[in-house]
JSON list of C-alpha atoms in Angstrom, two decimals:
[
{"chain": "A", "resi": 1, "resn": "MET", "atom": "CA", "xyz": [0.00, 0.00, 0.00]},
{"chain": "A", "resi": 2, "resn": "THR", "atom": "CA", "xyz": [1.47, 3.30, -1.08]},
{"chain": "A", "resi": 3, "resn": "THR", "atom": "CA", "xyz": [0.26, 6.65, 0.03]},
{"chain": "A", "resi": 4, "resn": "LYS", "atom": "CA", "xyz": [1.07, 9.88, -1.60]},
{"chain": "A", "resi": 5, "resn": "MET", "atom": "CA", "xyz": [2.48, 12.51, 0.63]},
{"chain": "A", "resi": 6, "resn": "LYS", "atom": "CA", "xyz": [1.36, 16.02, 0.01]},
{"chain": "A", "resi": 7, "resn": "LYS", "atom": "CA", "xyz": [3.91, 18.76, 0.04]},
{"chain": "A", "resi": 8, "resn": "PRO", "atom": "CA", "xyz": [3.31, 21.28, 2.80]},
{"chain": "A", "resi": 9, "resn": "LYS", "atom": "CA", "xyz": [2.08, 24.57, 1.49]},
{"chain": "A", "resi": 10, "resn": "THR", "atom": "CA", "xyz": [4.65, 27.28, 1.85]},
{"chain": "A", "resi": 11, "resn": "GLU", "atom": "CA", "xyz": [3.82, 30.91, 1.81]},
{"chain": "A", "resi": 12, "resn": "LYS", "atom": "CA", "xyz": [5.44, 32.69, -1.10]},
{"chain": "A", "resi": 13, "resn": "SER", "atom": "CA", "xyz": [6.93, 36.10, -0.67]},
{"chain": "A", "resi": 14, "resn": "GLY", "atom": "CA", "xyz": [5.72, 37.61, -3.94]},
{"chain": "A", "resi": 15, "resn": "PRO", "atom": "CA", "xyz": [5.65, 41.14, -5.21]},
{"chain": "A", "resi": 16, "resn": "ASN", "atom": "CA", "xyz": [4.05, 43.87, -3.18]},
{"chain": "A", "resi": 17, "resn": "PRO", "atom": "CA", "xyz": [0.24, 44.23, -3.34]},
{"chain": "A", "resi": 18, "resn": "ILE", "atom": "CA", "xyz": [0.49, 47.39, -5.45]},
{"chain": "A", "resi": 19, "resn": "ALA", "atom": "CA", "xyz": [2.57, 45.53, -8.02]},
{"chain": "A", "resi": 20, "resn": "GLU", "atom": "CA", "xyz": [0.06, 42.67, -8.09]},
{"chain": "A", "resi": 21, "resn": "GLU", "atom": "CA", "xyz": [-2.72, 45.17, -8.80]},
{"chain": "A", "resi": 22, "resn": "ALA", "atom": "CA", "xyz": [-0.60, 46.74, -11.53]},
{"chain": "A", "resi": 23, "resn": "ILE", "atom": "CA", "xyz": [-0.08, 43.32, -13.13]},
{"chain": "A", "resi": 24, "resn": "LYS", "atom": "CA", "xyz": [-3.83, 42.68, -13.06]},
{"chain": "A", "resi": 25, "resn": "ALA", "atom": "CA", "xyz": [-4.42, 46.12, -14.59]},
{"chain": "A", "resi": 26, "resn": "ALA", "atom": "CA", "xyz": [-1.80, 45.43, -17.26]},
{"chain": "A", "resi": 27, "resn": "ARG", "atom": "CA", "xyz": [-3.51, 42.17, -18.21]},
{"chain": "A", "resi": 28, "resn": "ALA", "atom": "CA", "xyz": [-6.90, 43.86, -18.33]},
{"chain": "A", "resi": 29, "resn": "SER", "atom": "CA", "xyz": [-5.49, 46.72, -20.37]},
{"chain": "A", "resi": 30, "resn": "SER", "atom": "CA", "xyz": [-3.97, 44.34, -22.90]},
{"chain": "A", "resi": 31, "resn": "ALA", "atom": "CA", "xyz": [-7.29, 42.53, -23.23]},
{"chain": "A", "resi": 32, "resn": "LEU", "atom": "CA", "xyz": [-9.22, 45.78, -23.70]},
{"chain": "A", "resi": 33, "resn": "GLN", "atom": "CA", "xyz": [-6.90, 47.04, -26.43]},
{"chain": "A", "resi": 34, "resn": "SER", "atom": "CA", "xyz": [-8.19, 44.49, -28.92]},
{"chain": "A", "resi": 35, "resn": "PHE", "atom": "CA", "xyz": [-11.83, 45.40, -28.24]},
{"chain": "A", "resi": 36, "resn": "GLY", "atom": "CA", "xyz": [-11.56, 49.15, -27.68]},
{"chain": "A", "resi": 37, "resn": "ASN", "atom": "CA", "xyz": [-12.00, 50.72, -24.30]},
{"chain": "A", "resi": 38, "resn": "SER", "atom": "CA", "xyz": [-15.75, 50.85, -23.81]},
{"chain": "A", "resi": 39, "resn": "GLU", "atom": "CA", "xyz": [-15.32, 50.94, -20.01]},
{"chain": "A", "resi": 40, "resn": "ARG", "atom": "CA", "xyz": [-14.31, 54.60, -20.04]},
{"chain": "A", "resi": 41, "resn": "ARG", "atom": "CA", "xyz": [-17.35, 55.79, -22.03]},
{"chain": "A", "resi": 42, "resn": "GLY", "atom": "CA", "xyz": [-19.65, 55.70, -19.01]},
{"chain": "A", "resi": 43, "resn": "LYS", "atom": "CA", "xyz": [-17.33, 57.63, -16.71]},
{"chain": "A", "resi": 44, "resn": "LYS", "atom": "CA", "xyz": [-17.54, 61.36, -16.26]},
{"chain": "A", "resi": 45, "resn": "ASP", "atom": "CA", "xyz": [-14.31, 63.19, -16.89]},
{"chain": "A", "resi": 46, "resn": "LYS", "atom": "CA", "xyz": [-12.98, 65.10, -13.91]},
{"chain": "A", "resi": 47, "resn": "LYS", "atom": "CA", "xyz": [-10.53, 67.10, -15.95]},
{"chain": "A", "resi": 48, "resn": "GLN", "atom": "CA", "xyz": [-10.20, 67.88, -19.61]},
{"chain": "A", "resi": 49, "resn": "LEU", "atom": "CA", "xyz": [-7.09, 66.16, -20.98]},
{"chain": "A", "resi": 50, "resn": "VAL", "atom": "CA", "xyz": [-6.24, 68.29, -24.00]},
{"chain": "A", "resi": 51, "resn": "ARG", "atom": "CA", "xyz": [-2.73, 67.86, -25.39]},
{"chain": "A", "resi": 52, "resn": "VAL", "atom": "CA", "xyz": [-0.56, 69.87, -27.77]},
{"chain": "A", "resi": 53, "resn": "ALA", "atom": "CA", "xyz": [2.41, 68.58, -29.78]},
{"chain": "A", "resi": 54, "resn": "GLY", "atom": "CA", "xyz": [3.72, 68.92, -33.30]},
{"chain": "A", "resi": 55, "resn": "GLY", "atom": "CA", "xyz": [1.34, 71.77, -34.05]},
{"chain": "A", "resi": 56, "resn": "GLN", "atom": "CA", "xyz": [-1.68, 69.57, -33.34]},
{"chain": "A", "resi": 57, "resn": "THR", "atom": "CA", "xyz": [-4.18, 69.62, -30.48]},
{"chain": "A", "resi": 58, "resn": "TRP", "atom": "CA", "xyz": [-6.14, 66.58, -29.33]},
{"chain": "A", "resi": 59, "resn": "GLU", "atom": "CA", "xyz": [-7.91, 65.10, -26.32]},
{"chain": "A", "resi": 60, "resn": "ASP", "atom": "CA", "xyz": [-6.03, 62.20, -24.73]},
{"chain": "A", "resi": 61, "resn": "MET", "atom": "CA", "xyz": [-8.35, 60.13, -22.55]},
{"chain": "A", "resi": 62, "resn": "SER", "atom": "CA", "xyz": [-5.65, 57.53, -21.80]},
{"chain": "A", "resi": 63, "resn": "LEU", "atom": "CA", "xyz": [-4.12, 60.00, -19.32]},
{"chain": "A", "resi": 64, "resn": "ALA", "atom": "CA", "xyz": [-7.17, 59.58, -17.07]},
{"chain": "A", "resi": 65, "resn": "ASP", "atom": "CA", "xyz": [-5.81, 56.14, -16.10]},
{"chain": "A", "resi": 66, "resn": "TRP", "atom": "CA", "xyz": [-2.55, 57.62, -14.74]},
{"chain": "A", "resi": 67, "resn": "PRO", "atom": "CA", "xyz": [-1.96, 59.45, -11.45]},
{"chain": "A", "resi": 68, "resn": "GLU", "atom": "CA", "xyz": [-1.49, 63.21, -11.89]},
{"chain": "A", "resi": 69, "resn": "ASP", "atom": "CA", "xyz": [1.28, 63.63, -9.34]},
{"chain": "A", "resi": 70, "resn": "ASP", "atom": "CA", "xyz": [3.54, 60.77, -10.42]},
{"chain": "A", "resi": 71, "resn": "PHE", "atom": "CA", "xyz": [7.14, 60.62, -11.60]},
{"chain": "A", "resi": 72, "resn": "ARG", "atom": "CA", "xyz": [7.06, 59.01, -15.03]},
{"chain": "A", "resi": 73, "resn": "ILE", "atom": "CA", "xyz": [9.79, 57.37, -17.10]},
{"chain": "A", "resi": 74, "resn": "PHE", "atom": "CA", "xyz": [9.73, 57.03, -20.88]},
{"chain": "A", "resi": 75, "resn": "CYS", "atom": "CA", "xyz": [11.02, 53.57, -21.87]},
{"chain": "A", "resi": 76, "resn": "GLY", "atom": "CA", "xyz": [12.30, 53.46, -25.45]},
{"chain": "A", "resi": 77, "resn": "ASP", "atom": "CA", "xyz": [13.64, 50.74, -27.74]},
{"chain": "A", "resi": 78, "resn": "LEU", "atom": "CA", "xyz": [11.21, 48.11, -26.47]},
{"chain": "A", "resi": 79, "resn": "GLY", "atom": "CA", "xyz": [11.09, 44.91, -28.49]},
{"chain": "A", "resi": 80, "resn": "ASN", "atom": "CA", "xyz": [7.87, 43.39, -29.84]},
{"chain": "A", "resi": 81, "resn": "ASP", "atom": "CA", "xyz": [8.09, 40.76, -27.09]},
{"chain": "A", "resi": 82, "resn": "VAL", "atom": "CA", "xyz": [7.61, 43.36, -24.32]},
{"chain": "A", "resi": 83, "resn": "ASN", "atom": "CA", "xyz": [4.06, 43.80, -23.02]},
{"chain": "A", "resi": 84, "resn": "ASP", "atom": "CA", "xyz": [2.50, 45.61, -20.04]},
{"chain": "A", "resi": 85, "resn": "GLU", "atom": "CA", "xyz": [2.98, 42.62, -17.76]},
{"chain": "A", "resi": 86, "resn": "LEU", "atom": "CA", "xyz": [6.70, 42.20, -18.54]},
{"chain": "A", "resi": 87, "resn": "LEU", "atom": "CA", "xyz": [7.34, 45.92, -18.07]},
{"chain": "A", "resi": 88, "resn": "THR", "atom": "CA", "xyz": [5.44, 45.78, -14.77]},
{"chain": "A", "resi": 89, "resn": "ARG", "atom": "CA", "xyz": [7.43, 42.76, -13.55]},
{"chain": "A", "resi": 90, "resn": "THR", "atom": "CA", "xyz": [10.66, 44.53, -14.50]},
{"chain": "A", "resi": 91, "resn": "PHE", "atom": "CA", "xyz": [9.97, 47.68, -12.45]},
{"chain": "A", "resi": 92, "resn": "ASN", "atom": "CA", "xyz": [7.81, 46.37, -9.57]},
{"chain": "A", "resi": 93, "resn": "LYS", "atom": "CA", "xyz": [10.91, 45.82, -7.41]},
{"chain": "A", "resi": 94, "resn": "TYR", "atom": "CA", "xyz": [10.75, 49.54, -6.57]},
{"chain": "A", "resi": 95, "resn": "PRO", "atom": "CA", "xyz": [8.39, 50.11, -3.61]},
{"chain": "A", "resi": 96, "resn": "SER", "atom": "CA", "xyz": [6.58, 53.15, -5.04]},
{"chain": "A", "resi": 97, "resn": "PHE", "atom": "CA", "xyz": [6.02, 51.61, -8.50]},
{"chain": "A", "resi": 98, "resn": "GLN", "atom": "CA", "xyz": [2.50, 52.44, -9.69]},
{"chain": "A", "resi": 99, "resn": "ARG", "atom": "CA", "xyz": [1.90, 51.50, -13.31]},
{"chain": "A", "resi": 100, "resn": "ALA", "atom": "CA", "xyz": [3.57, 50.39, -16.53]},
{"chain": "A", "resi": 101, "resn": "LYS", "atom": "CA", "xyz": [2.17, 50.64, -20.04]},
{"chain": "A", "resi": 102, "resn": "VAL", "atom": "CA", "xyz": [3.49, 49.63, -23.47]},
{"chain": "A", "resi": 103, "resn": "ILE", "atom": "CA", "xyz": [2.05, 51.86, -26.19]},
{"chain": "A", "resi": 104, "resn": "ARG", "atom": "CA", "xyz": [0.43, 49.95, -29.04]},
{"chain": "A", "resi": 105, "resn": "ASP", "atom": "CA", "xyz": [-0.90, 50.81, -32.48]},
{"chain": "A", "resi": 106, "resn": "LYS", "atom": "CA", "xyz": [-4.69, 51.07, -32.17]},
{"chain": "A", "resi": 107, "resn": "ARG", "atom": "CA", "xyz": [-5.34, 49.36, -35.50]},
{"chain": "A", "resi": 108, "resn": "THR", "atom": "CA", "xyz": [-2.83, 46.48, -35.41]},
{"chain": "A", "resi": 109, "resn": "SER", "atom": "CA", "xyz": [-2.24, 46.19, -31.62]},
{"chain": "A", "resi": 110, "resn": "LYS", "atom": "CA", "xyz": [1.50, 45.89, -32.33]},
{"chain": "A", "resi": 111, "resn": "SER", "atom": "CA", "xyz": [3.93, 47.59, -29.98]},
{"chain": "A", "resi": 112, "resn": "LYS", "atom": "CA", "xyz": [5.15, 51.01, -31.07]},
{"chain": "A", "resi": 113, "resn": "GLY", "atom": "CA", "xyz": [8.45, 50.28, -29.34]},
{"chain": "A", "resi": 114, "resn": "TYR", "atom": "CA", "xyz": [8.02, 52.51, -26.31]},
{"chain": "A", "resi": 115, "resn": "GLY", "atom": "CA", "xyz": [6.15, 52.69, -23.04]},
{"chain": "A", "resi": 116, "resn": "PHE", "atom": "CA", "xyz": [5.89, 54.46, -19.70]},
{"chain": "A", "resi": 117, "resn": "VAL", "atom": "CA", "xyz": [6.49, 53.54, -16.06]},
{"chain": "A", "resi": 118, "resn": "SER", "atom": "CA", "xyz": [5.08, 55.52, -13.13]},
{"chain": "A", "resi": 119, "resn": "PHE", "atom": "CA", "xyz": [6.44, 55.97, -9.59]},
{"chain": "A", "resi": 120, "resn": "LYS", "atom": "CA", "xyz": [5.02, 57.76, -6.55]},
{"chain": "A", "resi": 121, "resn": "ASP", "atom": "CA", "xyz": [8.38, 58.50, -4.90]},
{"chain": "A", "resi": 122, "resn": "PRO", "atom": "CA", "xyz": [11.03, 60.61, -6.68]},
{"chain": "A", "resi": 123, "resn": "GLN", "atom": "CA", "xyz": [13.84, 58.56, -5.08]},
{"chain": "A", "resi": 124, "resn": "ASP", "atom": "CA", "xyz": [12.54, 55.34, -6.68]},
{"chain": "A", "resi": 125, "resn": "PHE", "atom": "CA", "xyz": [12.22, 57.22, -9.97]},
{"chain": "A", "resi": 126, "resn": "ILE", "atom": "CA", "xyz": [15.90, 58.29, -9.76]},
{"chain": "A", "resi": 127, "resn": "ARG", "atom": "CA", "xyz": [17.07, 54.81, -8.72]},
{"chain": "A", "resi": 128, "resn": "ALA", "atom": "CA", "xyz": [15.17, 53.18, -11.57]},
{"chain": "A", "resi": 129, "resn": "MET", "atom": "CA", "xyz": [16.61, 55.66, -14.08]},
{"chain": "A", "resi": 130, "resn": "LYS", "atom": "CA", "xyz": [20.16, 54.87, -12.91]},
{"chain": "A", "resi": 131, "resn": "GLU", "atom": "CA", "xyz": [19.81, 51.12, -12.44]},
{"chain": "A", "resi": 132, "resn": "MET", "atom": "CA", "xyz": [17.61, 50.14, -15.37]},
{"chain": "A", "resi": 133, "resn": "ASP", "atom": "CA", "xyz": [18.87, 52.30, -18.26]},
{"chain": "A", "resi": 134, "resn": "GLY", "atom": "CA", "xyz": [20.50, 49.98, -20.79]},
{"chain": "A", "resi": 135, "resn": "ARG", "atom": "CA", "xyz": [19.28, 46.79, -19.08]},
{"chain": "A", "resi": 136, "resn": "TYR", "atom": "CA", "xyz": [17.69, 44.09, -21.19]},
{"chain": "A", "resi": 137, "resn": "VAL", "atom": "CA", "xyz": [13.92, 43.87, -21.00]},
{"chain": "A", "resi": 138, "resn": "GLY", "atom": "CA", "xyz": [12.84, 41.07, -23.27]},
{"chain": "A", "resi": 139, "resn": "SER", "atom": "CA", "xyz": [15.18, 40.88, -26.24]},
{"chain": "A", "resi": 140, "resn": "ARG", "atom": "CA", "xyz": [16.58, 44.44, -26.23]},
{"chain": "A", "resi": 141, "resn": "PRO", "atom": "CA", "xyz": [18.29, 46.89, -23.89]},
{"chain": "A", "resi": 142, "resn": "ILE", "atom": "CA", "xyz": [15.90, 49.71, -22.99]},
{"chain": "A", "resi": 143, "resn": "LYS", "atom": "CA", "xyz": [16.61, 53.42, -23.12]},
{"chain": "A", "resi": 144, "resn": "LEU", "atom": "CA", "xyz": [15.13, 55.47, -20.30]},
{"chain": "A", "resi": 145, "resn": "ARG", "atom": "CA", "xyz": [14.33, 59.18, -20.27]},
{"chain": "A", "resi": 146, "resn": "LYS", "atom": "CA", "xyz": [12.28, 61.45, -18.03]},
{"chain": "A", "resi": 147, "resn": "SER", "atom": "CA", "xyz": [8.80, 61.64, -19.51]},
{"chain": "A", "resi": 148, "resn": "THR", "atom": "CA", "xyz": [7.71, 65.07, -20.75]},
{"chain": "A", "resi": 149, "resn": "TRP", "atom": "CA", "xyz": [3.98, 64.33, -20.68]},
{"chain": "A", "resi": 150, "resn": "LYS", "atom": "CA", "xyz": [3.24, 67.30, -18.39]},
{"chain": "A", "resi": 151, "resn": "ASN", "atom": "CA", "xyz": [4.89, 69.70, -20.85]},
{"chain": "A", "resi": 152, "resn": "ARG", "atom": "CA", "xyz": [2.29, 68.83, -23.49]},
{"chain": "A", "resi": 153, "resn": "SER", "atom": "CA", "xyz": [-0.75, 69.78, -21.43]},
{"chain": "A", "resi": 154, "resn": "ILE", "atom": "CA", "xyz": [-2.59, 72.64, -23.13]},
{"chain": "A", "resi": 155, "resn": "ASP", "atom": "CA", "xyz": [-2.56, 74.61, -19.86]},
{"chain": "A", "resi": 156, "resn": "VAL", "atom": "CA", "xyz": [1.23, 74.35, -19.61]},
{"chain": "A", "resi": 157, "resn": "VAL", "atom": "CA", "xyz": [1.66, 75.25, -23.29]},
{"chain": "A", "resi": 158, "resn": "ARG", "atom": "CA", "xyz": [-0.57, 78.33, -22.91]},
{"chain": "A", "resi": 159, "resn": "LYS", "atom": "CA", "xyz": [1.29, 79.40, -19.75]},
{"chain": "A", "resi": 160, "resn": "LYS", "atom": "CA", "xyz": [4.65, 79.07, -21.52]},
{"chain": "A", "resi": 161, "resn": "GLU", "atom": "CA", "xyz": [3.32, 81.06, -24.50]},
{"chain": "A", "resi": 162, "resn": "LYS", "atom": "CA", "xyz": [2.17, 83.88, -22.19]},
{"chain": "A", "resi": 163, "resn": "GLU", "atom": "CA", "xyz": [5.56, 83.94, -20.45]},
{"chain": "A", "resi": 164, "resn": "LYS", "atom": "CA", "xyz": [7.30, 84.01, -23.81]},
{"chain": "A", "resi": 165, "resn": "GLN", "atom": "CA", "xyz": [5.13, 86.89, -25.04]},
{"chain": "A", "resi": 166, "resn": "ALA", "atom": "CA", "xyz": [5.75, 88.82, -21.81]},
{"chain": "A", "resi": 167, "resn": "LEU", "atom": "CA", "xyz": [9.52, 88.37, -22.18]},
{"chain": "A", "resi": 168, "resn": "LEU", "atom": "CA", "xyz": [9.40, 89.39, -25.84]},
{"chain": "A", "resi": 169, "resn": "SER", "atom": "CA", "xyz": [7.40, 92.53, -25.02]},
{"chain": "A", "resi": 170, "resn": "LEU", "atom": "CA", "xyz": [9.91, 93.45, -22.29]},
{"chain": "A", "resi": 171, "resn": "PHE", "atom": "CA", "xyz": [12.78, 92.85, -24.69]},
{"chain": "A", "resi": 172, "resn": "ASN", "atom": "CA", "xyz": [11.14, 94.92, -27.43]},
{"chain": "A", "resi": 173, "resn": "GLN", "atom": "CA", "xyz": [10.53, 97.86, -25.04]},
{"chain": "A", "resi": 174, "resn": "SER", "atom": "CA", "xyz": [14.23, 98.14, -24.21]}
]
């Protein structure tokens, strides 16, 4: 008579709860991309998310998913094998990690080769920039830069234009 012995269950020390939520969100986001994001249609917008770049102005509703007061990294040179979940798993070792997103073509759902990672704490942002720049994520080394997403807000652009005009008028009066 043989009896099978069950292995005792051991508690795993996995990623922090915030990272687990980010992974779930990344999976859900990837699934929604192929169907279009109908979830957001029913929500009321708290703030208008109008953007300006390259002489064009548009409304960017994807920014509603991101925290406003975060420290965001632009991740360039991502391979086609990198998805939201892999980017999340790469950066979730930092305690204040919030979210990771690979940008995809809306029509084909293929990666555009870049993404963003968000942190709550500026020290984690700085550490990640130093430690992860040039590291392999998937099949390629990534290039990290500070994201300039705040500079493209229409409010910031208008403020900079006013400051520029004020400086020009002061300069012209001299």
